[in-house]
Coordinates of C-alpha atoms in Angstrom, one line a residue:
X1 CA 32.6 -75.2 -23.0
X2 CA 36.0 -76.7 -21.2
X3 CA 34.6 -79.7 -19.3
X4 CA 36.8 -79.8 -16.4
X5 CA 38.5 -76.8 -14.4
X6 CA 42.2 -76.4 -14.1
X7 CA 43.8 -78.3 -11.1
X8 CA 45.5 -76.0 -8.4
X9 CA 49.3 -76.1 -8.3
X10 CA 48.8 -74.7 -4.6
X11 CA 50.7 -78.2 -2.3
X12 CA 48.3 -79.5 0.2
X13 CA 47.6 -77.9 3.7
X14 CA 47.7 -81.3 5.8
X15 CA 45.2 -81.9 8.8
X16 CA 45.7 -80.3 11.7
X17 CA 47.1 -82.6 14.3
X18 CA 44.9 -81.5 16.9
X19 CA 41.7 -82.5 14.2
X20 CA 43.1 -85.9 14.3
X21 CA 43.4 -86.4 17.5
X22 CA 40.0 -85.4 18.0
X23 CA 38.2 -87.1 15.2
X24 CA 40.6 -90.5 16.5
X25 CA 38.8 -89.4 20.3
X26 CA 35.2 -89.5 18.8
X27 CA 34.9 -91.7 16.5
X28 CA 38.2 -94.5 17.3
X29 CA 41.1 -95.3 14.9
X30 CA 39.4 -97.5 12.4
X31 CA 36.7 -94.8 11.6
X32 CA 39.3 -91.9 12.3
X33 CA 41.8 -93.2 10.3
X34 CA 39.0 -94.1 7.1
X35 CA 37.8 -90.1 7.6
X36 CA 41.2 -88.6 7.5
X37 CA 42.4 -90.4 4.4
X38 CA 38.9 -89.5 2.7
X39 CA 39.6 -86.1 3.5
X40 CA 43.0 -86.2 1.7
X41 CA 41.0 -87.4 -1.5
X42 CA 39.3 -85.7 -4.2
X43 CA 35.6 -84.3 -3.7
X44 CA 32.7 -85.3 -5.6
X45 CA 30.9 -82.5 -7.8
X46 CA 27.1 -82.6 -7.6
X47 CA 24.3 -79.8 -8.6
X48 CA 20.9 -79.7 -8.5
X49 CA 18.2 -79.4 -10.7
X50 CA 15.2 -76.7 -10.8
X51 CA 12.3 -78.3 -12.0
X52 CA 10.8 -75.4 -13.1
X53 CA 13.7 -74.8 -15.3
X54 CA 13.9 -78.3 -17.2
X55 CA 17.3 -78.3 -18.9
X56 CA 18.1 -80.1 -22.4
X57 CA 21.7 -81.1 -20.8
X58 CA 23.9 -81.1 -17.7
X59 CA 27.0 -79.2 -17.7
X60 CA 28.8 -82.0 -17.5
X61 CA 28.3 -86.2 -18.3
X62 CA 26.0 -87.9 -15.1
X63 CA 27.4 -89.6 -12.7
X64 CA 24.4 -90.8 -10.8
X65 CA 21.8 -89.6 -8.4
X66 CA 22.2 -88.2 -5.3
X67 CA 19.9 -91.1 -3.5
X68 CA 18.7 -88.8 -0.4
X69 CA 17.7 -86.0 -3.1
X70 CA 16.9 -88.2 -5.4
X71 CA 14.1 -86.1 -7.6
X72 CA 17.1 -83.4 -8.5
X73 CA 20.2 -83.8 -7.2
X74 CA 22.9 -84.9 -9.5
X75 CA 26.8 -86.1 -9.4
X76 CA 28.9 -85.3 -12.6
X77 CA 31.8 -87.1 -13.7
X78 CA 34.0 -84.0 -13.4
X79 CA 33.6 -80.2 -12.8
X80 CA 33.3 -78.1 -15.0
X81 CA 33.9 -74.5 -15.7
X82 CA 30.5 -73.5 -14.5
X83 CA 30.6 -69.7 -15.1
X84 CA 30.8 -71.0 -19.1
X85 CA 27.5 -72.5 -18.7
X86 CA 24.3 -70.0 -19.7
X87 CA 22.0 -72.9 -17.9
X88 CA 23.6 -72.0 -14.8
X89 CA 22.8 -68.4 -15.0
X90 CA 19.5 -69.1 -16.4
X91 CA 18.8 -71.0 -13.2
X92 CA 18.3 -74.1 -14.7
X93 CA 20.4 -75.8 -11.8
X94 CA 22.1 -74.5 -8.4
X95 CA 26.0 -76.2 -7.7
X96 CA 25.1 -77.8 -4.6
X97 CA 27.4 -80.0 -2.3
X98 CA 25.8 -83.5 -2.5
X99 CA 25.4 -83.7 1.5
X100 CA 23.8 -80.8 2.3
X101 CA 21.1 -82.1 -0.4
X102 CA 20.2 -83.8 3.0
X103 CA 18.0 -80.5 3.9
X104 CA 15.1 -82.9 1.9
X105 CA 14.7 -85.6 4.2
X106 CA 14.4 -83.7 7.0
X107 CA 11.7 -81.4 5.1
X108 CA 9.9 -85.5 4.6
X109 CA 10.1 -85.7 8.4
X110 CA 8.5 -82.4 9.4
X111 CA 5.4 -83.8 11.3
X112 CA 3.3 -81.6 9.0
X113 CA 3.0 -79.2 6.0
X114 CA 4.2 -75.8 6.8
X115 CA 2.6 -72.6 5.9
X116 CA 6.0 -70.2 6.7
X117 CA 9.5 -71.1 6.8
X118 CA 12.5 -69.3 8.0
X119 CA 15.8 -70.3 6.4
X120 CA 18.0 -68.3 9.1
X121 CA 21.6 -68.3 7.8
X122 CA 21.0 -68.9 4.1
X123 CA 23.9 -67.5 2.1
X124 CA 24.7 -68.7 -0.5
X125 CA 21.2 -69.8 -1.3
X126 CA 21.5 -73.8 -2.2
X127 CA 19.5 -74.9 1.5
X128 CA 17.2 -72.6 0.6
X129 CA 16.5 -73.0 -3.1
X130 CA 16.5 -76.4 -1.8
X131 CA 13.4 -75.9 1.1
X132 CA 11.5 -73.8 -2.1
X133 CA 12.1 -77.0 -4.2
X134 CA 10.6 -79.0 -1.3
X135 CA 7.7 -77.1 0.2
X136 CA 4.2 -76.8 -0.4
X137 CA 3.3 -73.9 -3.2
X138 CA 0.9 -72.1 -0.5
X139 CA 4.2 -72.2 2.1
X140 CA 5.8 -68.7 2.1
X141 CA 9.6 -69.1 2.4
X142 CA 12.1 -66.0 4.1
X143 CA 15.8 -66.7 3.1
X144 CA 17.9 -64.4 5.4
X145 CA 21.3 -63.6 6.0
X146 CA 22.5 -61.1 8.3
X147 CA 25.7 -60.0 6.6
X148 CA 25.5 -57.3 3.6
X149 CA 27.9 -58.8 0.6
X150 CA 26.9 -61.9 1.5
X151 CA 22.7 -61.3 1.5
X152 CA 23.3 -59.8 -1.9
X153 CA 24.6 -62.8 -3.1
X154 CA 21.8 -64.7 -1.7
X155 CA 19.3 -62.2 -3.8
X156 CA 21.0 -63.0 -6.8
X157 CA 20.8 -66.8 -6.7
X158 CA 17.1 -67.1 -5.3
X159 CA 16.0 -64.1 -8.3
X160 CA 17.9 -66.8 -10.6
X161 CA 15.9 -69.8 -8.7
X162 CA 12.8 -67.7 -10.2
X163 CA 9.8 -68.4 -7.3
X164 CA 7.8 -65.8 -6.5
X165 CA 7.2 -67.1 -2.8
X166 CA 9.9 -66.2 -1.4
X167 CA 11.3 -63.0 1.2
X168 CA 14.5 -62.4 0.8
X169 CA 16.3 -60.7 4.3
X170 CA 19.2 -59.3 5.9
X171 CA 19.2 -59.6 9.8
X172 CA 20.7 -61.4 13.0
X173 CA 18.4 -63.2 14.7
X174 CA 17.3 -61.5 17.5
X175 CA 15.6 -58.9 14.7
X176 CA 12.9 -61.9 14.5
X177 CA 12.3 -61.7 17.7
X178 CA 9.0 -59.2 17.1
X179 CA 7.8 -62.2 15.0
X180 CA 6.4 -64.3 17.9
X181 CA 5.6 -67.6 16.7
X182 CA 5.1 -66.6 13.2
X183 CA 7.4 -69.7 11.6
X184 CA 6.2 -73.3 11.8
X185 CA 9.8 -74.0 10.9
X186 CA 13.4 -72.5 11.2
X187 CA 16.1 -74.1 9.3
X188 CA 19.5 -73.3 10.8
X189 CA 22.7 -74.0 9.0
X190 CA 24.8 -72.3 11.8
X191 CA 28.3 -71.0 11.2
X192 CA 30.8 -73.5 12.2
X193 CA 34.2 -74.6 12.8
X194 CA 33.7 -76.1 8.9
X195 CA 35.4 -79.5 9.6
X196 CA 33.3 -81.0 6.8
X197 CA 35.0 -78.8 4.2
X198 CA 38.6 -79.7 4.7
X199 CA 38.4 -81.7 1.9
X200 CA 37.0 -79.1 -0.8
X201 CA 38.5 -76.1 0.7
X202 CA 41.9 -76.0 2.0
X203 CA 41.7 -72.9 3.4
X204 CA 39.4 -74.1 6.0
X205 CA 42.3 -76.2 7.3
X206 CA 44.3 -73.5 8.0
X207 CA 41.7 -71.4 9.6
X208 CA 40.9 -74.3 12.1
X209 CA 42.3 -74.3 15.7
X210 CA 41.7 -76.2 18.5
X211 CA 39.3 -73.9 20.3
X212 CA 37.2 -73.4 17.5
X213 CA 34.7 -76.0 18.4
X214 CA 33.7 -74.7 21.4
X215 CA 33.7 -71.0 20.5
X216 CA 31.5 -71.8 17.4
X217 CA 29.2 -73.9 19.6
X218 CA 28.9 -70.9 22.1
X219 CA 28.1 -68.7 19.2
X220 CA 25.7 -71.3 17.7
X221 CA 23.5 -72.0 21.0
X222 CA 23.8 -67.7 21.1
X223 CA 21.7 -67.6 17.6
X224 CA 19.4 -70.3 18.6
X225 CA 18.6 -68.9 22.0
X226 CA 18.1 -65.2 19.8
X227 CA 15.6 -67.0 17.2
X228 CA 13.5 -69.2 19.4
X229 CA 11.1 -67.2 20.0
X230 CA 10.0 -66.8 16.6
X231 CA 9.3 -70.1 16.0
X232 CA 6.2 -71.7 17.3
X233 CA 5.4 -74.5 20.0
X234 CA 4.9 -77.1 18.5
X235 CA 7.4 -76.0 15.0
X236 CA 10.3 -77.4 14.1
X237 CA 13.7 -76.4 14.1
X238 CA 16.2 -77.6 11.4
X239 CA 19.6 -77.7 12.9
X240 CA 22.5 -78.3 10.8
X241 CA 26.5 -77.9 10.7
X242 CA 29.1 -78.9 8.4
X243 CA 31.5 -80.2 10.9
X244 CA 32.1 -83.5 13.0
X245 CA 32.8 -82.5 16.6
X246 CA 30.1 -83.0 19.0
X247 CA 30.7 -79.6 20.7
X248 CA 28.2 -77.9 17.5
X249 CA 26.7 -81.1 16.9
X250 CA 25.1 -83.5 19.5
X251 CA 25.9 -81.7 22.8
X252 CA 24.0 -78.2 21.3
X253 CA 21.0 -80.6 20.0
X254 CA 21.3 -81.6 23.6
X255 CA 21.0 -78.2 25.1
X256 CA 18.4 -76.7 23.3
X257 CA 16.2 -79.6 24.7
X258 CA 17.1 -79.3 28.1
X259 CA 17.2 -75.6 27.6
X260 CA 15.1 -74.2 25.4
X261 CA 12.1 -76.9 25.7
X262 CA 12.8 -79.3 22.8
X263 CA 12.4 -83.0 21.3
X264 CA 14.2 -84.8 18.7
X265 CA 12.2 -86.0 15.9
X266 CA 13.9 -88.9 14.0
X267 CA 14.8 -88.8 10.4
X268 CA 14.1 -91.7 7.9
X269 CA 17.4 -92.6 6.2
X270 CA 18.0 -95.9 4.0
X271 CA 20.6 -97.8 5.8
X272 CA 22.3 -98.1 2.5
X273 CA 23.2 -94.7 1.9
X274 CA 25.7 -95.2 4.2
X275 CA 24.1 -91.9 6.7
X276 CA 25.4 -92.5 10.6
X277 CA 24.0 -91.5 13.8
X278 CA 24.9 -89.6 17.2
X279 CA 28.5 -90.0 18.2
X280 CA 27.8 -89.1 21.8
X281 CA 26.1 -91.9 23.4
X282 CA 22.9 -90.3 24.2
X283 CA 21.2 -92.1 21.2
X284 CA 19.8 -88.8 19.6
X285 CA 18.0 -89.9 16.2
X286 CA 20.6 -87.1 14.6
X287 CA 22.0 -88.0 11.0
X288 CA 25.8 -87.4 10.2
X289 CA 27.4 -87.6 6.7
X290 CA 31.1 -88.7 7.2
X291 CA 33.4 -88.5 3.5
X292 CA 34.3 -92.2 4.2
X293 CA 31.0 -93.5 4.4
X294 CA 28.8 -91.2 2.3
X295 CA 29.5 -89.5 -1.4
X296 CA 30.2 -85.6 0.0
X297 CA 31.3 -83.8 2.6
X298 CA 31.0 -83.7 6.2
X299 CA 27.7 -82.7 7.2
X300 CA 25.0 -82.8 10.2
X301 CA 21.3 -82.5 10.7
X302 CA 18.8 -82.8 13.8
X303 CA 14.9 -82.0 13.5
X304 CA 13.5 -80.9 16.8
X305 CA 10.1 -80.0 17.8
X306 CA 9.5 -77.1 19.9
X307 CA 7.8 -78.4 23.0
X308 CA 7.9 -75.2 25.0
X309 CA 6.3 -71.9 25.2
X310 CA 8.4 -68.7 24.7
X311 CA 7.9 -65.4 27.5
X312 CA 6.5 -62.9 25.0
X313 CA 8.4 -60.2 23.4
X314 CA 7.4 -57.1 23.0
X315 CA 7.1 -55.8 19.5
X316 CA 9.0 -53.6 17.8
X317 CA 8.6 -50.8 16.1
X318 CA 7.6 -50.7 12.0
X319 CA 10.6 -50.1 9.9
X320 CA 8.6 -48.1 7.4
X321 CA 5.0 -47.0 5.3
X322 CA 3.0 -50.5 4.9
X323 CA 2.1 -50.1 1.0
X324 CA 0.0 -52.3 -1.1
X325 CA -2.5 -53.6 1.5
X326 CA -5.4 -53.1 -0.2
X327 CA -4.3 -55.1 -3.4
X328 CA -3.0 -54.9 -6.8
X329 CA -6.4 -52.1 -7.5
X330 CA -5.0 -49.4 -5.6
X331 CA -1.2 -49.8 -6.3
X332 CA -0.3 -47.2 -8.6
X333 CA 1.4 -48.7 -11.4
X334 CA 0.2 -52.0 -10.9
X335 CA -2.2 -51.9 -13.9
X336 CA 0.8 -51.4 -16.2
X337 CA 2.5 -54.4 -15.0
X338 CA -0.1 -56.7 -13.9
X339 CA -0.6 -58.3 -17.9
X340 CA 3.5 -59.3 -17.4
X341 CA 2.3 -61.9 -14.9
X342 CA 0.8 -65.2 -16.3
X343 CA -2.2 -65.7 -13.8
X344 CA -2.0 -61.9 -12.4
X345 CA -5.1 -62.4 -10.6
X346 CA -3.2 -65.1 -8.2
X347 CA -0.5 -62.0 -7.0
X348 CA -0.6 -58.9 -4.8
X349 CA 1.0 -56.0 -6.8
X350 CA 3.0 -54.0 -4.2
X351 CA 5.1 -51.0 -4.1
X352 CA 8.4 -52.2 -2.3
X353 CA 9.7 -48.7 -2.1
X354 CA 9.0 -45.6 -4.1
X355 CA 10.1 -46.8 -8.0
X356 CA 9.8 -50.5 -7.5
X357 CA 6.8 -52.7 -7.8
X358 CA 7.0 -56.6 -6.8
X359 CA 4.5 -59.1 -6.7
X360 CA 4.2 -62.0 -4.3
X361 CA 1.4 -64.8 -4.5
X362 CA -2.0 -63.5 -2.5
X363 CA -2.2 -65.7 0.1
X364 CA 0.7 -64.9 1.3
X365 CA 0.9 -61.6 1.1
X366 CA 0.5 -59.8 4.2
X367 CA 2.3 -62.4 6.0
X368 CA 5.3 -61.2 3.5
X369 CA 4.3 -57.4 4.3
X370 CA 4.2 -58.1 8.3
X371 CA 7.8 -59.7 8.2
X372 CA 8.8 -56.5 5.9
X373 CA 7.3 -54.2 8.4
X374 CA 9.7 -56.0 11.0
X375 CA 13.2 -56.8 9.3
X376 CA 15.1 -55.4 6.9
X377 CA 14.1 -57.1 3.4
X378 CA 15.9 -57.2 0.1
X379 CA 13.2 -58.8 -2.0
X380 CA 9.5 -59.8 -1.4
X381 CA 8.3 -62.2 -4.2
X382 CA 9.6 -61.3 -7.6
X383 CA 10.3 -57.9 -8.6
X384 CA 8.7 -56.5 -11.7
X385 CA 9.2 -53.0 -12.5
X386 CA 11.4 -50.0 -11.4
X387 CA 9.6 -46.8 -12.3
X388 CA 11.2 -43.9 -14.3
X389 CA 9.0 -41.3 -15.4
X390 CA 6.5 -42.3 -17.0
X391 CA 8.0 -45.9 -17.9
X392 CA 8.4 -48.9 -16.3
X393 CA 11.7 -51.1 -17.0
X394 CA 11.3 -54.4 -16.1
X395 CA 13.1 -56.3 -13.4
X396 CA 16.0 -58.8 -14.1
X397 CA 14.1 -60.8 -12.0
X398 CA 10.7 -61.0 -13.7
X399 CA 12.9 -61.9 -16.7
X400 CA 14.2 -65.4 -14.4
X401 CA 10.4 -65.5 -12.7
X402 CA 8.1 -69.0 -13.2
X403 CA 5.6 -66.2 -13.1
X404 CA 6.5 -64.2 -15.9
X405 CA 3.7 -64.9 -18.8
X406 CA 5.6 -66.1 -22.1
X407 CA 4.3 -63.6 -24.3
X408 CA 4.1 -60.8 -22.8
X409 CA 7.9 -59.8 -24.4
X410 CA 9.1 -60.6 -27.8
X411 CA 12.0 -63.3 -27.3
X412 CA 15.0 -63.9 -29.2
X413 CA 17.2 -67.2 -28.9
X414 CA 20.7 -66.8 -28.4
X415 CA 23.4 -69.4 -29.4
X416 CA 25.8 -69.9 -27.2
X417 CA 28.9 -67.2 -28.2
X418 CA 26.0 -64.5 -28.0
X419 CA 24.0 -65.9 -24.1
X420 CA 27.9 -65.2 -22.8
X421 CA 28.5 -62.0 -24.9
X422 CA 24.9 -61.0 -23.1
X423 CA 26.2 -62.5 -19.4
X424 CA 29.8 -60.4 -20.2
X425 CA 27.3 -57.5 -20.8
X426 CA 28.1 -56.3 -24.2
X427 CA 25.6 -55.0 -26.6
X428 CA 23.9 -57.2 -28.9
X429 CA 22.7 -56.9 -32.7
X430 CA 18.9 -58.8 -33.0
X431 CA 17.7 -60.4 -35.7
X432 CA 16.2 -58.1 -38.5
X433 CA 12.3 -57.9 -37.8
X434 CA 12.8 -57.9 -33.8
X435 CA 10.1 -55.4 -32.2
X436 CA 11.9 -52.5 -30.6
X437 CA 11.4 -52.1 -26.7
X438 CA 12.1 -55.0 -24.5
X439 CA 12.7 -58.3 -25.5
X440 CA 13.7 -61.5 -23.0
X441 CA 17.1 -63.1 -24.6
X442 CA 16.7 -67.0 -24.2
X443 CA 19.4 -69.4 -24.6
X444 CA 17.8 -73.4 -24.8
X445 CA 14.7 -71.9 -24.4
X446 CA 15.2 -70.2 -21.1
X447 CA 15.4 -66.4 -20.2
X448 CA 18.7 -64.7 -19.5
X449 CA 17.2 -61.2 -19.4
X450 CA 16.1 -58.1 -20.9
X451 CA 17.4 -56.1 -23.5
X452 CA 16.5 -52.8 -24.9
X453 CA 15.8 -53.0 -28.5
X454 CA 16.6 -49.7 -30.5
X455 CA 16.9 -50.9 -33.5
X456 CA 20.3 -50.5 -34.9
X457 CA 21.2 -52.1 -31.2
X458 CA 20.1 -53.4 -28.3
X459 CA 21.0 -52.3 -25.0
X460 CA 22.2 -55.3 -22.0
X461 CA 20.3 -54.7 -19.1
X462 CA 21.9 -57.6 -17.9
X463 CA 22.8 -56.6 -14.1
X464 CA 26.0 -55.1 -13.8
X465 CA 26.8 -56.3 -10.6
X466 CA 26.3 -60.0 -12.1
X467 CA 28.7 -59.7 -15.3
X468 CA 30.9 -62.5 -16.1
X469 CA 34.5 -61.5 -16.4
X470 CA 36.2 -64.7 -18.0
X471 CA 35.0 -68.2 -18.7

């Protein structure tokens, strides 16, 4: 694999002058001047690692440990072509800006364990592969995102994460709104003016204008207002940006308390990882990753305690047939694809339409029915089967699952030259002897898929929709 990825030719967009003023406003010329001139350098490359996934290597040579993730988050000494790397596609590590790893203390400070977990605006997936990383197994997590290309993407990468407690959803907030005080905790990475990125993207730079800030932070106090009431008094809300303006940051922590009925809960932080605090003089226990000061991009994060109660909403109406709520017994089809499962008996077997069977851990279950029953949802748990006929094809996504059982499929290793021919979706020839009928391909040891074994070939039932081009 090419370790590092060709350098753009593309010249430099400089910072907008009306950023530098602003950042030289809040923060003073000293600081100001250290940011800017960080910003103008070159970004560190971190990912991080999925411990049920253990890897034999990283993409690319270590270059330390990401101290406020320190369990799985990574920095390598260059970036390399990641697409060129079966372990990525395997799941076996998300590429995760090193900052934003920062989701993990603030799941540490939550004042206790959760039992359900919104991540609101979660596309691409890295927060919330993050939160599944950091949560308690009997916490059921819903990864949303309300726009279409986008949510798919967000499928893909938490099927590749391969947990089974997981909802995957496409809404806007106010869709939750049926869902009175069903989440102990909503994490919100809200869209924003994207300061913090001028660094890796470029392209945010140019986008930038002066009124962003406040039109973002009107938009942002808009989605929190929409997806208060779902969260519970006495929950915690997760607020986050990747900016540096206190327009999104500290003056919207600041009105949801005065607002919506809030505290700010503080945030332990080693004093050596170089983390700084509220820029606004109110003193808010808010942490604030600035280039110059920390290894990543510009980030921020409040944790604040619902303290108020929310009018009731009425509830809306069911979005379809509620299927499955009796258990696994009277699915049809489930008896066919319940011995796939290592531990079957721990999963509710449910039909998620009319050819697709799923399977999402018991106690969890009908909270993950209730919230399907309410909002549009892509994915409950880990999908095993699509029903043709009289067969049933297994998922992609049971191939990726923790929860698939390691013998239920004959498995072939792949070198490396054959896991990409498989991710480029060609067909395959299998060793002589391989059983016909579906076999997992495995490259280090972990799945990549299914094929179809004929025989003479095997058909790639590797998604079409996820083929590599080039590498």
């Amino acid at each position: 694999m090419q370790t590092t990825a060709p350098q753009s030719a593309a010249p430099a967009v400089p910072l907008p002058a009306a950023f530098v003023r602003q950042v030289h406003a809040l923060l003073g010329d000293a600081e100001a001047t250290a940011l800017c001139a960080a910003l103008d350098g070159t970004p560190p490359v971190s990912l991080r690692l999925n411990a049920q996934k253990a890897a034999a290597a990283l993409p690319a040579a270590a270059d330390g440990t990401v101290p406020w993730c320190a369990d799985s988050g990574r920095y390598l000494v260059c970036r390399p072509r990641f697409t060129g790397d079966p372990l990525l596609h395997a799941g076996a590590y998300y590429v995760q800006e090193a900052a934003s790893m920062a989701i993990a203390l603030a799941a540490k400070a939550l004042p206790e364990a959760p039992r359900r977990v919104l991540d609101l605006c979660a596309a691409p997936g890295g927060k919330s592969t993050l939160w599944r990383a950091v949560l308690p197994d009997d916490c059921l997590l819903v990864a949303n995102e309300p726009i279409g290309q986008r949510a798919q993407i967000l499928r893909e990468n938490i099927e590749k994460w391969g947990h089974s407690a997981i909802v995957v959803t496409q809404a806007y907030p106010e869709a939750f709104a049926p869902l009175a005080g069903l989440f102990d905790v909503v994490a919100a990475d809200v869209p924003c003016s994207g300061e913090g990125m001028f660094r890796k993207d470029h392209d945010a730079r140019s986008e930038w204008s002066a009124d962003s800030p406040a039109l973002c932070a009107e938009r942002q106090r808009a989605i929190i207002a929409d997806i208060w009431p779902a969260l519970r008094t006495g929950g915690c809300l997760v607020y986050s940006t990747c900016t540096f303006n206190s327009l999104e940051n500290e003056d919207n922590v600041d009105w949801i308390c005065r607002t919506l009925g809030a505290e700010v809960l503080p945030i332990a932080a080693d004093a050596a990882w170089g983390i700084t605090g509220d820029v606004s003089g109110r003193g808010l226990p808010v942490c604030r990753f600035l280039p110059h000061r920390t290894r990543g991009e510009g980030f921020f994060m409040a944790l604040l305690r619902k303290t108020a109660e929310t009018p009731a909403t009425r509830r809306g109406k069911s979005r379809g047939k509620d299927r499955g709520r009796s258990g696994s017994a009277a699915v049809q089809g489930a008896k066919n694809v319940a011995p796939w499962l290592d531990n079957a008996s721990a999963y509710r077997i449910l039909r998620t339409d009319d050819v697709h069977l799923a399977a999402i851990p018991e106690s969890m279950a009908d909270d993950a029915q209730r919230i399907a029953q309410n909002v549009r949802t892509l994915a409950v748990g880990t999908e095993l089967a699509e029903e043709k006929g009289r067969k049933m094809v297994p998922a992609h996504a049971l191939a990726l699952a923790a929860a698939l059982r390691a013998d239920a499929f004959p498995r072939v290793a792949l070198g490396r030259d054959d896991a990409l021919a498989y991710l480029r979706r060609e067909a395959l020839t299998l060793p002589e002897g391989t059983p016909r009928g579906y076999v997992v391909v495995a490259y280090e040891g972990l799945p990549l898929g299914f094929v179809n074994n004929l025989g003479a070939r095997a058909n790639n039932l590797y998604p079409a929709a996820w083929r590599i081009r080039c590498v």
